[in-house]
CSV table of C-alpha atoms in Angstrom, one decimal:
chain,number,residue,atom,x,y,z
A,22,UNK,CA,8.1,-7.5,-27.5
A,23,UNK,CA,11.2,-9.0,-25.7
A,24,UNK,CA,14.3,-9.2,-27.8
A,25,UNK,CA,15.7,-12.7,-28.6
A,26,UNK,CA,18.3,-14.1,-26.3
A,27,UNK,CA,21.6,-12.5,-27.3
A,28,UNK,CA,24.9,-14.4,-27.5
A,29,UNK,CA,28.2,-12.7,-28.2
A,30,UNK,CA,30.9,-14.9,-29.7
A,31,UNK,CA,34.1,-13.3,-28.6
A,32,UNK,CA,37.4,-14.1,-30.3
A,33,UNK,CA,40.6,-11.9,-30.3
A,34,UNK,CA,42.0,-13.9,-33.3
A,35,UNK,CA,38.9,-14.3,-35.5
A,36,UNK,CA,39.5,-12.7,-38.8
A,37,UNK,CA,43.2,-13.2,-38.4
A,38,UNK,CA,43.9,-16.8,-37.5
A,39,UNK,CA,42.5,-20.2,-38.5
A,40,UNK,CA,43.4,-22.3,-35.4
A,41,UNK,CA,40.9,-24.3,-33.5
A,42,UNK,CA,39.2,-21.5,-31.6
A,43,UNK,CA,38.8,-19.3,-34.6
A,44,UNK,CA,37.5,-22.1,-36.8
A,45,UNK,CA,35.0,-23.0,-34.1
A,46,UNK,CA,33.7,-19.5,-33.7
A,47,UNK,CA,33.2,-19.1,-37.4
A,48,UNK,CA,31.3,-22.4,-37.5
A,49,UNK,CA,29.0,-21.2,-34.7
A,50,UNK,CA,28.4,-18.0,-36.5
A,51,UNK,CA,27.0,-20.0,-39.3
A,52,UNK,CA,25.2,-22.8,-37.4
A,53,UNK,CA,23.8,-21.4,-34.2
A,54,UNK,CA,19.9,-21.5,-34.4
A,55,UNK,CA,17.7,-18.6,-35.4
A,56,UNK,CA,16.1,-18.7,-31.9
A,57,UNK,CA,19.3,-16.9,-30.8
A,58,UNK,CA,20.4,-13.4,-31.6
A,59,UNK,CA,24.1,-14.1,-32.5
A,60,UNK,CA,26.7,-11.4,-32.6
A,61,UNK,CA,30.3,-12.1,-33.6
A,62,UNK,CA,32.9,-9.9,-31.8
A,63,UNK,CA,36.2,-10.3,-33.6
A,64,UNK,CA,39.7,-8.9,-33.2
A,65,UNK,CA,40.3,-9.0,-36.9
A,66,UNK,CA,38.1,-8.2,-39.9
A,67,UNK,CA,35.6,-11.1,-40.1
A,68,UNK,CA,33.1,-11.5,-42.8
A,69,UNK,CA,29.7,-12.7,-41.5
A,70,UNK,CA,28.6,-16.0,-43.0
A,71,UNK,CA,25.0,-14.9,-42.7
A,72,UNK,CA,23.3,-11.5,-43.1
A,73,UNK,CA,21.5,-11.8,-39.8
A,74,UNK,CA,24.8,-12.2,-37.8
A,75,UNK,CA,26.1,-8.9,-36.7
A,76,UNK,CA,29.9,-8.5,-36.6
A,77,UNK,CA,31.5,-6.1,-34.2
A,78,UNK,CA,35.3,-5.3,-34.0
A,79,UNK,CA,36.9,-5.5,-30.6
A,80,UNK,CA,40.4,-4.7,-32.1
A,81,UNK,CA,43.6,-5.4,-30.2
A,82,UNK,CA,47.1,-6.0,-31.5
A,83,UNK,CA,47.4,-8.9,-34.0
A,84,UNK,CA,49.6,-11.6,-32.4
A,85,UNK,CA,51.5,-11.8,-35.7
A,86,UNK,CA,52.2,-8.0,-35.9
A,87,UNK,CA,55.8,-7.0,-36.6
A,88,UNK,CA,55.7,-5.1,-33.3
A,89,UNK,CA,55.7,-8.5,-31.4
A,90,UNK,CA,58.3,-10.2,-33.6
A,91,UNK,CA,60.8,-12.2,-31.7
A,92,UNK,CA,58.5,-13.1,-28.8
A,93,UNK,CA,57.2,-16.6,-28.2
A,94,UNK,CA,53.8,-17.6,-29.5
A,95,UNK,CA,52.2,-17.6,-26.0
A,96,UNK,CA,53.6,-14.1,-25.3
A,97,UNK,CA,52.2,-12.8,-28.6
A,98,UNK,CA,48.8,-14.4,-28.0
A,99,UNK,CA,48.6,-12.9,-24.5
A,100,UNK,CA,49.4,-9.4,-25.9
A,101,UNK,CA,46.6,-9.9,-28.5
A,102,UNK,CA,44.1,-10.9,-25.8
A,103,UNK,CA,45.0,-8.1,-23.3
A,104,UNK,CA,44.8,-5.4,-25.9
A,105,UNK,CA,41.4,-6.7,-27.0
A,106,UNK,CA,40.0,-6.4,-23.5
A,107,UNK,CA,39.1,-2.6,-23.5
A,108,UNK,CA,37.1,-2.9,-26.7
A,109,UNK,CA,35.3,-6.0,-25.4
A,110,UNK,CA,34.3,-4.4,-22.2
A,111,UNK,CA,33.0,-1.4,-24.0
A,112,UNK,CA,30.9,-3.7,-26.3
A,113,UNK,CA,29.5,-5.5,-23.2
A,114,UNK,CA,28.3,-2.2,-21.7
A,115,UNK,CA,26.9,-0.9,-25.0
A,116,UNK,CA,25.2,-4.0,-26.4
A,117,UNK,CA,24.3,-6.1,-23.3
A,118,UNK,CA,24.3,-9.7,-24.4
A,119,UNK,CA,22.7,-12.3,-22.3
A,120,UNK,CA,25.9,-14.4,-22.5
A,121,UNK,CA,29.4,-13.8,-23.7
A,122,UNK,CA,31.1,-16.9,-25.0
A,123,UNK,CA,34.9,-16.8,-25.3
A,124,UNK,CA,37.7,-19.4,-25.8
A,125,UNK,CA,40.7,-17.0,-25.3
A,126,UNK,CA,41.7,-17.8,-21.7
A,127,UNK,CA,43.3,-14.5,-20.7
A,128,UNK,CA,40.6,-12.4,-22.3
A,129,UNK,CA,37.9,-14.6,-20.8
A,130,UNK,CA,39.5,-14.4,-17.3
A,131,UNK,CA,39.6,-10.6,-17.4
A,132,UNK,CA,36.0,-10.4,-18.6
A,133,UNK,CA,35.0,-12.5,-15.6
A,134,UNK,CA,37.0,-10.2,-13.3
A,135,UNK,CA,34.9,-7.3,-14.5
A,136,UNK,CA,31.6,-9.2,-14.2
A,137,UNK,CA,30.2,-7.0,-11.5
A,138,UNK,CA,30.7,-4.0,-13.7
A,139,UNK,CA,29.2,-5.2,-17.0
A,140,UNK,CA,26.8,-7.8,-15.6
A,141,UNK,CA,27.1,-10.4,-18.4
A,142,UNK,CA,27.7,-14.1,-17.6
A,143,UNK,CA,31.0,-15.3,-19.1
A,144,UNK,CA,31.0,-18.8,-20.6
A,145,UNK,CA,34.5,-20.1,-21.2
A,146,UNK,CA,35.3,-22.6,-23.9
A,147,UNK,CA,38.1,-24.7,-22.4
A,148,UNK,CA,39.5,-25.7,-25.7
A,149,UNK,CA,43.2,-25.6,-24.6
A,150,UNK,CA,43.1,-28.4,-22.0
A,151,UNK,CA,43.6,-26.0,-19.1
A,152,UNK,CA,43.0,-27.2,-15.6
A,153,UNK,CA,39.4,-27.3,-14.4
A,154,UNK,CA,40.6,-25.8,-11.2
A,155,UNK,CA,41.7,-22.7,-13.1
A,156,UNK,CA,38.4,-22.6,-15.1
A,157,UNK,CA,36.1,-23.2,-12.2
A,158,UNK,CA,35.5,-19.5,-11.5
A,159,UNK,CA,33.6,-18.8,-14.8
A,160,UNK,CA,29.8,-18.6,-14.9
A,161,UNK,CA,29.9,-21.5,-17.4
A,162,UNK,CA,32.7,-23.8,-18.5
A,163,UNK,CA,32.3,-25.6,-21.8
A,164,UNK,CA,34.5,-28.7,-22.1
A,165,UNK,CA,34.6,-30.7,-25.3
A,166,UNK,CA,34.4,-34.4,-24.2
A,167,UNK,CA,33.1,-36.4,-21.2
A,168,UNK,CA,36.6,-37.3,-19.9
A,169,UNK,CA,37.1,-33.6,-19.0
A,170,UNK,CA,34.0,-33.8,-16.7
A,171,UNK,CA,35.5,-36.9,-15.0
A,172,UNK,CA,38.8,-35.0,-14.6
A,173,UNK,CA,37.0,-32.1,-13.0
A,174,UNK,CA,35.1,-34.4,-10.6
A,175,UNK,CA,38.4,-36.0,-9.6
A,176,UNK,CA,40.2,-32.7,-9.0
A,177,UNK,CA,37.3,-31.0,-7.2
A,178,UNK,CA,35.5,-33.7,-5.1
A,179,UNK,CA,32.5,-32.4,-3.3
A,180,UNK,CA,32.3,-29.1,-5.3
A,181,UNK,CA,29.4,-28.3,-7.5
A,182,UNK,CA,30.1,-28.8,-11.2
A,183,UNK,CA,26.7,-27.6,-12.3
A,184,UNK,CA,28.3,-24.9,-14.4
A,185,UNK,CA,30.5,-27.4,-16.3
A,186,UNK,CA,29.0,-29.0,-19.4
A,187,UNK,CA,30.3,-31.3,-22.2
A,188,UNK,CA,29.4,-30.7,-25.8
A,189,UNK,CA,31.8,-31.6,-28.7
A,190,UNK,CA,32.7,-29.5,-31.7
A,191,UNK,CA,30.6,-30.1,-34.8
A,192,UNK,CA,31.3,-31.0,-38.4
A,193,UNK,CA,29.1,-30.3,-41.4
A,194,UNK,CA,28.8,-33.8,-42.9
A,195,UNK,CA,27.2,-32.3,-46.1
A,196,UNK,CA,30.5,-30.5,-46.8
A,197,UNK,CA,32.9,-33.1,-45.5
A,198,UNK,CA,31.8,-36.4,-47.1
A,199,UNK,CA,33.2,-39.5,-48.8
A,200,UNK,CA,34.0,-39.5,-52.5
A,201,UNK,CA,34.5,-42.1,-55.2
A,202,UNK,CA,38.0,-43.2,-56.3
A,203,UNK,CA,37.6,-41.1,-59.4
A,204,UNK,CA,36.6,-38.0,-57.4
A,205,UNK,CA,39.6,-38.6,-55.1
A,206,UNK,CA,42.0,-38.6,-58.0
A,207,UNK,CA,40.4,-35.3,-59.2
A,208,UNK,CA,40.9,-33.7,-55.8
A,209,UNK,CA,44.5,-34.9,-55.7
A,210,UNK,CA,45.1,-33.3,-59.0
A,211,UNK,CA,43.7,-30.0,-57.7
A,212,UNK,CA,46.4,-30.0,-55.0
A,213,UNK,CA,49.2,-31.4,-57.2
A,214,UNK,CA,49.3,-34.7,-55.3
A,215,UNK,CA,50.2,-38.1,-56.6
A,216,UNK,CA,47.0,-39.7,-58.0
A,217,UNK,CA,47.8,-43.3,-57.1
A,218,UNK,CA,49.9,-43.1,-53.9
A,219,UNK,CA,48.8,-43.9,-50.3
A,220,UNK,CA,48.4,-40.5,-48.7
A,221,UNK,CA,48.5,-39.8,-45.0
A,222,UNK,CA,47.2,-36.3,-44.2
A,223,UNK,CA,48.0,-34.3,-41.1
A,224,UNK,CA,46.7,-30.8,-40.4
A,225,UNK,CA,48.1,-28.3,-37.9
A,226,UNK,CA,50.8,-25.6,-37.5
A,227,UNK,CA,54.3,-26.5,-38.6
A,228,UNK,CA,56.6,-26.0,-35.6
A,229,UNK,CA,56.9,-26.9,-31.9
A,230,UNK,CA,54.6,-24.5,-30.1
A,231,UNK,CA,51.4,-26.4,-30.7
A,232,UNK,CA,52.9,-29.9,-30.2
A,233,UNK,CA,51.5,-31.4,-33.4
A,234,UNK,CA,54.7,-33.4,-33.8
A,235,UNK,CA,54.5,-33.6,-37.6
A,236,UNK,CA,58.1,-34.8,-37.7
A,237,UNK,CA,57.2,-37.9,-35.7
A,238,UNK,CA,54.3,-38.6,-38.1
A,239,UNK,CA,56.7,-38.2,-41.0
A,240,UNK,CA,59.2,-40.7,-39.5
A,241,UNK,CA,56.3,-43.2,-39.0
A,242,UNK,CA,55.1,-42.8,-42.6
A,243,UNK,CA,58.7,-43.5,-43.7
A,244,UNK,CA,58.9,-46.7,-41.6
A,245,UNK,CA,55.5,-47.9,-42.8
A,246,UNK,CA,56.0,-48.1,-46.5
A,247,UNK,CA,58.1,-46.9,-49.5
A,248,UNK,CA,54.9,-46.0,-51.4
A,249,UNK,CA,53.3,-43.8,-48.7
A,250,UNK,CA,53.2,-40.0,-48.8
A,251,UNK,CA,52.7,-37.5,-46.0
A,252,UNK,CA,50.7,-34.4,-46.9
A,253,UNK,CA,50.9,-31.6,-44.2
A,254,UNK,CA,48.8,-28.5,-44.2
A,255,UNK,CA,49.3,-25.6,-41.7
A,256,UNK,CA,51.0,-22.3,-41.3
A,257,UNK,CA,54.4,-21.9,-39.7
A,258,UNK,CA,54.9,-21.3,-36.0
A,259,UNK,CA,58.0,-21.1,-33.9
A,260,UNK,CA,60.3,-24.0,-34.5
A,261,UNK,CA,59.0,-24.5,-38.1
A,262,UNK,CA,62.4,-24.7,-39.8
A,263,UNK,CA,63.6,-27.5,-37.6
A,264,UNK,CA,60.5,-29.5,-37.9
A,265,UNK,CA,60.3,-29.0,-41.6
A,266,UNK,CA,63.9,-30.1,-42.0
A,267,UNK,CA,63.3,-33.3,-40.0
A,268,UNK,CA,60.2,-34.1,-42.1
A,269,UNK,CA,62.0,-33.7,-45.3
A,270,UNK,CA,65.0,-35.7,-44.1
A,271,UNK,CA,62.6,-38.6,-43.2
A,272,UNK,CA,60.6,-38.6,-46.4
A,273,UNK,CA,62.3,-36.6,-49.1
A,274,UNK,CA,60.0,-36.0,-52.0
A,275,UNK,CA,57.3,-38.1,-50.3
A,276,UNK,CA,56.8,-35.2,-47.9
A,277,UNK,CA,54.4,-32.7,-49.5
A,278,UNK,CA,54.1,-29.5,-47.3
A,279,UNK,CA,51.2,-27.3,-48.5
A,280,UNK,CA,51.5,-24.6,-45.9
A,281,UNK,CA,48.4,-22.7,-45.0
A,282,UNK,CA,45.3,-24.0,-46.9
A,283,UNK,CA,42.2,-21.9,-47.2
A,284,UNK,CA,39.3,-23.0,-45.0
A,285,UNK,CA,36.9,-23.4,-47.9
A,286,UNK,CA,39.3,-26.0,-49.5
A,287,UNK,CA,39.5,-28.2,-46.4
A,288,UNK,CA,36.8,-30.6,-47.6
A,289,UNK,CA,38.7,-31.2,-50.8
A,290,UNK,CA,41.9,-31.8,-48.9
A,291,UNK,CA,40.4,-34.4,-46.7
A,292,UNK,CA,38.9,-36.1,-49.8
A,293,UNK,CA,42.3,-36.3,-51.3
A,294,UNK,CA,43.7,-38.4,-48.4
A,295,UNK,CA,43.4,-42.1,-47.5
A,296,UNK,CA,44.1,-41.7,-43.8
A,297,UNK,CA,44.3,-38.8,-41.3
A,298,UNK,CA,47.0,-38.8,-38.6
A,299,UNK,CA,47.7,-36.6,-35.6
A,300,UNK,CA,50.9,-36.9,-33.7
A,301,UNK,CA,49.8,-34.8,-30.7
A,302,UNK,CA,50.1,-36.5,-27.3
A,303,UNK,CA,47.5,-34.4,-25.6
A,304,UNK,CA,45.1,-32.8,-28.1
A,305,UNK,CA,42.2,-30.8,-26.5
A,306,UNK,CA,39.8,-31.7,-29.3
A,307,UNK,CA,40.8,-31.9,-33.0
A,308,UNK,CA,38.2,-30.5,-35.3
A,309,UNK,CA,40.3,-32.0,-38.1
A,310,UNK,CA,39.6,-35.4,-36.7
A,311,UNK,CA,35.9,-34.9,-36.8
A,312,UNK,CA,36.3,-33.6,-40.4
A,313,UNK,CA,38.3,-36.7,-41.4
A,314,UNK,CA,35.7,-39.0,-39.8
A,315,UNK,CA,32.9,-37.3,-41.8
A,316,UNK,CA,35.0,-37.7,-45.0
A,317,UNK,CA,35.2,-41.5,-44.3
A,318,UNK,CA,38.9,-41.5,-43.6
A,319,UNK,CA,40.3,-43.6,-40.7
A,320,UNK,CA,42.2,-41.7,-38.0
A,321,UNK,CA,45.5,-42.8,-36.5
A,322,UNK,CA,46.1,-40.9,-33.2
A,323,UNK,CA,47.7,-41.1,-29.8
A,324,UNK,CA,46.1,-43.4,-27.2
A,325,UNK,CA,44.7,-40.7,-25.0
A,326,UNK,CA,41.2,-40.7,-23.2
A,327,UNK,CA,40.0,-37.5,-24.9
A,328,UNK,CA,41.2,-38.4,-28.4
A,329,UNK,CA,40.0,-41.9,-28.1
A,330,UNK,CA,36.5,-40.5,-27.4
A,331,UNK,CA,36.7,-38.1,-30.3
A,332,UNK,CA,37.7,-40.6,-32.9
A,333,UNK,CA,36.0,-43.6,-31.2
A,334,UNK,CA,35.0,-46.3,-33.7
A,335,UNK,CA,36.7,-44.5,-36.6
A,336,UNK,CA,40.1,-44.3,-35.0
A,337,UNK,CA,43.2,-46.4,-34.3
A,338,UNK,CA,44.8,-45.4,-31.0
A,339,UNK,CA,48.6,-46.0,-30.9
A,340,UNK,CA,51.5,-44.9,-28.8
A,341,UNK,CA,52.6,-41.8,-30.7
A,342,UNK,CA,55.6,-41.5,-28.3
A,343,UNK,CA,57.0,-44.9,-29.4
A,344,UNK,CA,58.8,-45.6,-32.7
A,345,UNK,CA,57.0,-48.0,-35.0
A,346,UNK,CA,53.5,-47.9,-33.4
A,347,UNK,CA,51.9,-45.6,-35.9
A,348,UNK,CA,53.9,-47.2,-38.7
A,349,UNK,CA,52.2,-50.5,-38.1
A,350,UNK,CA,48.8,-48.9,-38.3
A,351,UNK,CA,49.7,-47.1,-41.5
A,352,UNK,CA,51.0,-50.3,-43.0
A,353,UNK,CA,47.8,-52.3,-42.3
A,354,UNK,CA,45.6,-49.5,-43.6
A,355,UNK,CA,47.6,-49.3,-46.8
A,356,UNK,CA,47.6,-53.1,-47.4
A,357,UNK,CA,44.1,-53.9,-46.2
A,358,UNK,CA,41.5,-51.7,-48.1
A,359,UNK,CA,38.6,-53.7,-46.5
A,360,UNK,CA,39.7,-52.8,-43.0
A,361,UNK,CA,40.2,-49.2,-44.1
A,362,UNK,CA,36.7,-49.0,-45.6
A,363,UNK,CA,35.2,-50.6,-42.4
A,364,UNK,CA,36.8,-48.0,-40.2
A,365,UNK,CA,35.9,-45.2,-42.6
A,366,UNK,CA,32.2,-46.2,-42.6
A,367,UNK,CA,32.2,-46.4,-38.8
A,368,UNK,CA,33.7,-42.9,-38.6
A,369,UNK,CA,31.2,-41.5,-41.1
A,370,UNK,CA,28.3,-42.8,-39.0
A,371,UNK,CA,29.8,-41.4,-35.8
A,372,UNK,CA,30.2,-37.9,-37.4
A,373,UNK,CA,26.6,-37.9,-38.6
A,374,UNK,CA,25.3,-39.0,-35.2
A,375,UNK,CA,27.5,-37.2,-32.7
A,376,UNK,CA,28.9,-34.2,-34.5
A,377,UNK,CA,25.9,-32.9,-36.4
A,378,UNK,CA,25.8,-29.1,-36.2
A,379,UNK,CA,22.1,-29.0,-35.5
A,380,UNK,CA,22.4,-31.3,-32.5
A,381,UNK,CA,25.6,-29.6,-31.1
A,382,UNK,CA,24.2,-26.1,-31.5
A,383,UNK,CA,20.9,-27.0,-29.9
A,384,UNK,CA,22.8,-28.3,-26.9
A,385,UNK,CA,24.8,-25.1,-26.7
A,386,UNK,CA,21.7,-23.0,-26.8
A,387,UNK,CA,20.2,-25.0,-23.9
A,388,UNK,CA,23.4,-24.5,-21.9
A,389,UNK,CA,23.7,-20.7,-22.7
A,390,UNK,CA,20.1,-20.2,-21.5
A,391,UNK,CA,20.7,-22.4,-18.4
A,392,UNK,CA,23.9,-20.5,-17.4
A,393,UNK,CA,22.2,-17.1,-17.8
A,394,UNK,CA,19.2,-18.2,-15.7
A,395,UNK,CA,21.4,-19.4,-12.9
A,396,UNK,CA,22.5,-15.8,-12.3
A,397,UNK,CA,25.4,-16.9,-10.1
A,398,UNK,CA,29.2,-16.3,-10.1
A,399,UNK,CA,28.9,-12.5,-9.7
């Protein structure tokens, strides 16, 4: 009897980090359908969310190891990926998946270089907004929103884009869901937040490497209202001290910096907020936006084609590079609860229809099988 179609989810940071790539790989390990034989290949120690999902270590140096202290985030991340390569190649030869799916760009690039040797098609998750010209060499290229396909067509006129496909990240609307006012007060109490204030939530690393621009969001909250709070969740990265200082200077005690929050507490954190905001000017795809939409929270974000598509009817696009633009949106959302509820309901419907895990993962399975069947790119 033929073994089921085998997919290896390869992530050098899984088991160590909780950024977008690692969060997505963990979600796929849970939600990919039983028609696939799913293996999780992690750089760190990852606990399988399901007993039928095999976890294999590929090792490599942790990007946060003291050995790499003093280097930039990008340099540390590159070292992690490069040192994970030998273990991944050995796994490919030993376990022979039908497709290897990887969102770490340097690691994926080298896996593709060795394609003739190990024979496995490499599907690259372009979750870092890298140029489609750079990504075009992979057997499959997963982009997260339709604007990326339009960009690829513009940059590569006349070239086949058959190996590119657009499927968004998913969100579990059963875990991320709206709550009553009483339940919201209880979740705020669990995080030590003010029970009656207007809370703007932002999620992402505190610092400058990822471009989350939490200090800009803080200044806009300060301009918007004297009764609004900013709650920020995320680990420190390079430049954290300067950003933190500017956030506290703008808001004082109305800036509540939670640091790293465990993944299992994220639904509660979203439920504690009134609004979600993202200051990034070019976000590849914010999983946190999808989670906020599912929770019924409006999203204030930069006016960018990709983020506009992600938030759609549940979002308010503003010029996050201009003073006062986001503040006006926050002010209206605080003073007009009917408008806030209208946007929240639209966002919830969008999350249920577009980002349902079953729908997203069924689409990924189709693409994995299609890419493997093409047998090209060797």
